[in-house]
Short mmCIF file of C-alpha atoms in Angstrom, two decimals:
data_model
loop_
_atom_site.label_atom_id
_atom_site.label_comp_id
_atom_site.label_asym_id
_atom_site.label_seq_id
_atom_site.Cartn_x
_atom_site.Cartn_y
_atom_site.Cartn_z
CA MET A 1 9.37 26.17 2.16
CA ARG A 2 12.72 24.37 1.81
CA ILE A 3 12.17 20.59 1.78
CA ALA A 4 14.69 17.75 1.53
CA VAL A 5 13.71 14.48 -0.17
CA THR A 6 15.46 11.11 -0.32
CA GLY A 7 14.45 8.61 -2.99
CA SER A 8 13.71 11.54 -5.30
CA THR A 9 14.24 9.50 -8.49
CA GLY A 10 11.79 6.77 -7.52
CA LEU A 11 8.14 6.56 -8.55
CA ILE A 12 6.77 8.47 -5.57
CA GLY A 13 9.78 10.73 -5.06
CA THR A 14 9.74 11.97 -8.65
CA ALA A 15 6.05 12.83 -8.44
CA LEU A 16 6.45 14.48 -5.03
CA VAL A 17 9.38 16.67 -6.11
CA SER A 18 7.47 17.77 -9.23
CA SER A 19 4.39 18.62 -7.16
CA LEU A 20 6.34 20.61 -4.56
CA ARG A 21 8.31 22.58 -7.14
CA ALA A 22 5.18 23.34 -9.14
CA ASP A 23 3.85 25.11 -6.04
CA GLY A 24 7.02 27.12 -5.56
CA HIS A 25 8.73 25.13 -2.82
CA GLU A 26 12.52 24.76 -2.81
CA VAL A 27 13.45 21.07 -2.95
CA VAL A 28 16.88 19.62 -2.21
CA ARG A 29 17.43 16.04 -3.28
CA LEU A 30 19.68 13.64 -1.37
CA VAL A 31 21.85 11.67 -3.81
CA ARG A 32 24.26 8.78 -3.26
CA ARG A 33 27.20 10.43 -5.01
CA PRO A 34 29.00 13.78 -4.77
CA SER A 35 26.51 16.60 -5.38
CA ARG A 36 26.72 18.24 -8.80
CA THR A 37 24.14 21.00 -8.55
CA GLY A 38 22.91 23.35 -5.88
CA ASP A 39 19.76 21.32 -5.29
CA GLU A 40 21.67 18.11 -4.41
CA VAL A 41 22.97 16.89 -1.05
CA GLU A 42 25.31 13.90 -0.81
CA TRP A 43 24.49 11.02 1.47
CA ASP A 44 25.41 7.34 1.85
CA PRO A 45 22.86 5.23 3.72
CA VAL A 46 25.20 2.25 4.11
CA ARG A 47 27.97 4.35 5.68
CA GLN A 48 25.27 6.37 7.48
CA TYR A 49 26.76 9.58 6.16
CA VAL A 50 24.79 12.75 5.37
CA ASP A 51 26.26 16.09 4.32
CA THR A 52 24.28 17.98 6.95
CA ALA A 53 25.38 21.38 5.60
CA GLY A 54 22.97 20.84 2.74
CA LEU A 55 20.05 20.40 5.14
CA HIS A 56 20.38 23.80 6.79
CA GLY A 57 17.20 25.79 6.40
CA CYS A 58 15.01 22.77 5.63
CA GLU A 59 11.65 22.92 7.38
CA ALA A 60 10.74 19.39 6.35
CA VAL A 61 12.50 16.19 5.33
CA VAL A 62 10.71 13.42 3.42
CA HIS A 63 12.60 10.11 3.52
CA LEU A 64 11.46 7.70 0.79
CA ALA A 65 14.66 5.83 -0.15
CA GLY A 66 14.91 2.04 0.00
CA ALA A 67 15.51 -1.00 -2.20
CA GLY A 68 12.38 -2.18 -4.04
CA ILE A 69 10.38 -4.87 -2.21
CA GLY A 70 9.29 -6.54 -5.44
CA ASP A 71 12.44 -6.02 -7.50
CA HIS A 72 14.05 -9.42 -6.82
CA ARG A 73 13.44 -12.81 -5.25
CA TRP A 74 13.92 -12.67 -1.50
CA THR A 75 17.26 -14.42 -1.18
CA ASP A 76 19.08 -14.00 2.11
CA ALA A 77 21.37 -11.47 0.42
CA TYR A 78 18.49 -9.41 -0.96
CA LYS A 79 16.60 -9.47 2.33
CA LYS A 80 19.73 -8.01 3.92
CA GLU A 81 19.80 -5.31 1.25
CA LEU A 82 16.12 -4.53 1.88
CA ARG A 83 16.78 -4.21 5.60
CA ASP A 84 20.02 -2.24 5.35
CA SER A 85 18.66 0.23 2.80
CA ARG A 86 15.76 1.03 5.12
CA VAL A 87 17.10 0.68 8.64
CA LEU A 88 20.57 2.14 8.08
CA GLY A 89 19.23 4.84 5.77
CA THR A 90 16.52 5.92 8.20
CA ALA A 91 18.96 5.98 11.11
CA ALA A 92 21.34 8.15 9.06
CA ILE A 93 18.61 10.65 8.19
CA ALA A 94 17.20 10.74 11.73
CA GLU A 95 20.60 11.32 13.29
CA ALA A 96 21.46 13.97 10.71
CA VAL A 97 18.32 16.04 11.29
CA ALA A 98 18.64 15.63 15.07
CA SER A 99 22.18 17.04 14.93
CA LEU A 100 21.18 20.30 13.23
CA GLU A 101 21.30 23.47 15.28
CA VAL A 102 17.89 24.36 13.84
CA PRO A 103 16.24 21.03 12.95
CA PRO A 104 13.33 20.66 10.54
CA ARG A 105 9.91 20.83 12.10
CA VAL A 106 8.88 17.49 10.58
CA LEU A 107 10.39 14.25 9.31
CA VAL A 108 8.08 12.17 7.12
CA SER A 109 9.67 8.74 7.00
CA GLY A 110 8.52 6.02 4.63
CA SER A 111 7.10 2.76 5.93
CA ALA A 112 4.59 0.25 4.57
CA VAL A 113 1.35 -1.55 5.32
CA GLY A 114 3.51 -4.68 5.39
CA PHE A 115 3.76 -3.74 9.10
CA TYR A 116 0.41 -5.46 9.72
CA GLY A 117 1.17 -8.80 8.08
CA ASP A 118 -1.77 -10.93 6.93
CA THR A 119 -5.03 -9.46 8.27
CA GLY A 120 -7.39 -11.75 6.32
CA ASP A 121 -10.75 -10.04 5.86
CA ARG A 122 -10.35 -8.04 9.09
CA ALA A 123 -9.99 -4.30 8.58
CA VAL A 124 -7.13 -2.76 10.57
CA ASP A 125 -6.05 0.81 11.25
CA GLU A 126 -2.97 2.38 12.85
CA SER A 127 -3.87 1.01 16.29
CA ALA A 128 -3.21 -2.59 15.16
CA PRO A 129 -0.03 -4.36 16.32
CA PRO A 130 2.63 -5.64 13.90
CA GLY A 131 2.04 -8.97 12.22
CA GLU A 132 4.43 -11.88 11.90
CA GLY A 133 7.04 -12.60 9.24
CA PHE A 134 9.81 -10.83 7.36
CA LEU A 135 7.94 -7.72 6.22
CA PRO A 136 6.34 -6.88 9.58
CA SER A 137 9.67 -7.31 11.39
CA LEU A 138 11.38 -5.17 8.75
CA CYS A 139 8.79 -2.40 9.14
CA VAL A 140 9.18 -2.42 12.92
CA GLU A 141 12.96 -2.00 12.65
CA TRP A 142 12.51 0.59 9.90
CA GLU A 143 10.32 2.80 12.06
CA GLU A 144 12.40 2.30 15.21
CA ALA A 145 15.45 3.54 13.29
CA ALA A 146 13.98 7.08 13.33
CA SER A 147 14.22 7.28 17.13
CA ALA A 148 16.96 9.95 17.10
CA ALA A 149 14.60 12.40 15.39
CA GLU A 150 11.76 11.64 17.78
CA GLU A 151 14.03 12.03 20.80
CA ALA A 152 15.20 15.39 19.46
CA GLY A 153 11.59 16.60 19.52
CA ILE A 154 11.10 16.58 15.74
CA ARG A 155 7.54 15.71 14.71
CA THR A 156 8.07 12.31 13.08
CA VAL A 157 5.44 10.71 10.85
CA PHE A 158 5.62 7.17 9.48
CA ALA A 159 3.89 7.01 6.10
CA ARG A 160 2.73 3.39 5.93
CA SER A 161 2.14 3.11 2.19
CA GLY A 162 -0.12 0.69 0.40
CA LEU A 163 0.27 -0.45 -3.21
CA VAL A 164 0.62 2.63 -5.40
CA VAL A 165 -1.47 2.45 -8.58
CA SER A 166 0.69 3.63 -11.47
CA PRO A 167 1.91 2.18 -14.77
CA LYS A 168 5.27 3.91 -14.25
CA GLY A 169 6.72 1.67 -11.57
CA GLY A 170 6.23 -0.22 -8.35
CA ALA A 171 4.42 -3.53 -8.05
CA TRP A 172 1.35 -2.23 -9.89
CA GLY A 173 3.50 -1.09 -12.79
CA ARG A 174 4.19 -4.76 -13.56
CA LEU A 175 0.49 -5.50 -13.89
CA PHE A 176 -0.35 -3.05 -16.68
CA PRO A 177 1.70 -4.78 -19.44
CA LEU A 178 0.20 -8.16 -18.52
CA PHE A 179 -3.37 -6.87 -18.62
CA ARG A 180 -2.75 -4.94 -21.84
CA ALA A 181 -1.58 -8.21 -23.42
CA GLY A 182 -4.74 -10.00 -22.25
CA LEU A 183 -2.76 -12.11 -19.80
CA GLY A 184 -4.09 -10.57 -16.60
CA GLY A 185 -6.06 -12.62 -14.13
CA ARG A 186 -6.66 -13.15 -10.47
CA LEU A 187 -3.68 -14.26 -8.37
CA GLY A 188 -4.23 -17.29 -6.17
CA SER A 189 -7.74 -17.38 -4.71
CA GLY A 190 -8.37 -13.74 -5.62
CA ASN A 191 -10.01 -13.24 -2.23
CA GLN A 192 -7.01 -11.48 -0.65
CA TYR A 193 -7.40 -7.77 0.02
CA TRP A 194 -5.03 -5.27 -1.57
CA SER A 195 -4.65 -1.92 0.16
CA PHE A 196 -4.00 0.45 -2.73
CA ILE A 197 -3.69 4.19 -3.29
CA ALA A 198 -3.60 6.30 -6.46
CA LEU A 199 -0.24 7.98 -7.09
CA HIS A 200 -1.98 11.38 -7.12
CA ASP A 201 -3.50 10.70 -3.70
CA HIS A 202 -0.21 9.37 -2.31
CA VAL A 203 1.62 12.57 -3.21
CA ALA A 204 -1.23 14.69 -1.84
CA ALA A 205 -1.19 12.64 1.37
CA LEU A 206 2.55 13.13 1.84
CA ARG A 207 2.07 16.87 1.49
CA HIS A 208 -0.80 16.67 3.98
CA LEU A 209 1.55 14.95 6.45
CA ILE A 210 4.09 17.75 6.03
CA ASP A 211 1.51 20.46 6.66
CA THR A 212 -0.70 18.92 9.37
CA GLU A 213 0.88 19.64 12.74
CA SER A 214 -1.45 17.27 14.60
CA LEU A 215 -0.18 14.18 12.76
CA GLU A 216 2.75 12.18 14.07
CA GLY A 217 3.54 8.50 14.44
CA PRO A 218 2.07 5.96 12.00
CA VAL A 219 -0.37 7.10 9.31
CA ASN A 220 -1.72 4.65 6.72
CA LEU A 221 -1.48 5.92 3.15
CA THR A 222 -4.13 3.74 1.58
CA ALA A 223 -7.47 4.37 -0.11
CA PRO A 224 -10.51 4.10 2.19
CA SER A 225 -11.91 0.96 0.53
CA PRO A 226 -9.36 -1.86 0.08
CA ALA A 227 -10.23 -4.12 -2.86
CA THR A 228 -9.93 -7.86 -3.26
CA ASN A 229 -7.63 -9.17 -5.96
CA ARG A 230 -10.75 -10.29 -7.86
CA GLU A 231 -12.01 -6.69 -7.79
CA VAL A 232 -8.62 -5.38 -8.87
CA THR A 233 -8.59 -7.86 -11.75
CA ALA A 234 -12.07 -6.79 -12.86
CA ALA A 235 -11.18 -3.09 -12.65
CA MET A 236 -7.97 -3.55 -14.65
CA GLY A 237 -9.72 -5.61 -17.33
CA ALA A 238 -12.56 -3.10 -17.64
CA ALA A 239 -10.25 -0.07 -17.82
CA LEU A 240 -8.04 -1.65 -20.48
CA GLY A 241 -10.79 -3.45 -22.37
CA ARG A 242 -9.04 -6.80 -22.06
CA PRO A 243 -10.19 -10.26 -20.95
CA THR A 244 -9.11 -11.58 -17.54
CA LEU A 245 -9.37 -15.30 -18.18
CA PHE A 246 -6.06 -16.62 -16.90
CA PRO A 247 -5.89 -17.04 -13.12
CA VAL A 248 -2.45 -17.75 -11.72
CA PRO A 249 -2.59 -20.60 -9.17
CA GLU A 250 -0.93 -20.05 -5.80
CA VAL A 251 1.45 -22.98 -6.35
CA VAL A 252 2.76 -21.37 -9.56
CA LEU A 253 3.33 -18.03 -7.83
CA ARG A 254 5.25 -19.68 -5.02
CA ALA A 255 7.40 -21.64 -7.47
CA ALA A 256 8.14 -18.55 -9.57
CA LEU A 257 8.64 -15.96 -6.85
CA GLY A 258 9.67 -17.89 -3.75
CA GLU A 259 9.11 -16.06 -0.45
CA LEU A 260 8.21 -12.88 -2.35
CA SER A 261 4.94 -14.56 -3.38
CA SER A 262 3.74 -14.22 0.22
CA ASP A 263 3.58 -10.44 -0.27
CA ILE A 264 1.23 -10.95 -3.25
CA LEU A 265 -0.93 -13.64 -1.66
CA THR A 266 -1.19 -12.00 1.76
CA SER A 267 -4.49 -10.30 2.52
CA GLN A 268 -4.10 -6.79 3.94
CA ARG A 269 -7.32 -4.91 4.58
CA VAL A 270 -5.78 -1.67 5.84
CA VAL A 271 -7.82 1.52 6.27
CA PRO A 272 -6.53 5.11 6.58
CA ALA A 273 -8.22 6.06 9.86
CA ARG A 274 -5.85 8.83 10.94
CA LEU A 275 -5.57 10.33 7.46
CA SER A 276 -9.35 10.51 7.09
CA GLU A 277 -9.86 11.85 10.62
CA SER A 278 -7.39 14.66 9.90
CA GLY A 279 -9.54 15.94 7.05
CA PHE A 280 -7.75 14.49 4.04
CA THR A 281 -9.95 13.99 0.97
CA PHE A 282 -9.16 11.30 -1.61
CA ALA A 283 -9.51 12.27 -5.26
CA PHE A 284 -9.63 8.61 -6.37
CA PRO A 285 -11.04 6.51 -3.50
CA THR A 286 -12.05 3.35 -5.41
CA VAL A 287 -9.85 0.93 -7.30
CA GLY A 288 -11.69 1.68 -10.54
CA GLU A 289 -11.06 5.40 -10.11
CA ALA A 290 -7.41 4.82 -9.16
CA VAL A 291 -6.80 2.68 -12.25
CA GLY A 292 -8.58 5.22 -14.42
CA ALA A 293 -6.42 8.02 -13.01
CA ALA A 294 -3.29 6.00 -13.71
CA LEU A 295 -4.31 5.63 -17.36
CA SER A 296 -5.34 9.26 -17.88
#
């Protein structure tokens, strides 16, 4: 199968491309510069430009590109960058695939469990409405930007990702050095739920979305048992053999991170109802197993 991937140099994109190629699939990577090799296709999400010639023959497109949520403080300028990189980029991809004479049979477009906002200790699945605040409103716009693909009859799946457990990047990647140094501890009350997923399972789930014709619309990519921050802290300490004695008070997080701290302190108990119902099996369903897989 010929598959196009945006965000191919990111944490998830790198792992996905490697997995697809290992199984003999042809992968073309969308890059934000003139293409240099036969497996590259130029695009510019800000200008909403895609070299559609490079997408001919693709049966699937996986759109993962976007500025990192946790990379910077949420200044007004960075919130605009977060929005533009997602909304403009998704619109560009959706319009490009819709314009093809023979469009791909599926577009898997990245989204996030930030859609649901703060759910407290209430478990939510894909039937839940959006929450309130910057991240939920961003996710709503992000998903709506793919309307051109949906209107063209392309099966469109929104992969609402949880926190990916990996030492190689993402929000969790920042935790491993702290815990290795013995500086890890619960954040705030520690009672907030984190909806996580092992990197291995995330890649497998994306491939499941590509292959499963019955899946379209939102699909939560999270492990079946969300863990509290206290449980995450215990699992990290146990896996690394380090103490977890230094809790970080909520007031300190807010002072250090500004509005971004809300993403860390928010409780999101999100469950993967549609993924599980479609027959997907998690290799690392618990937070202890996910952390262990990340370290193996």
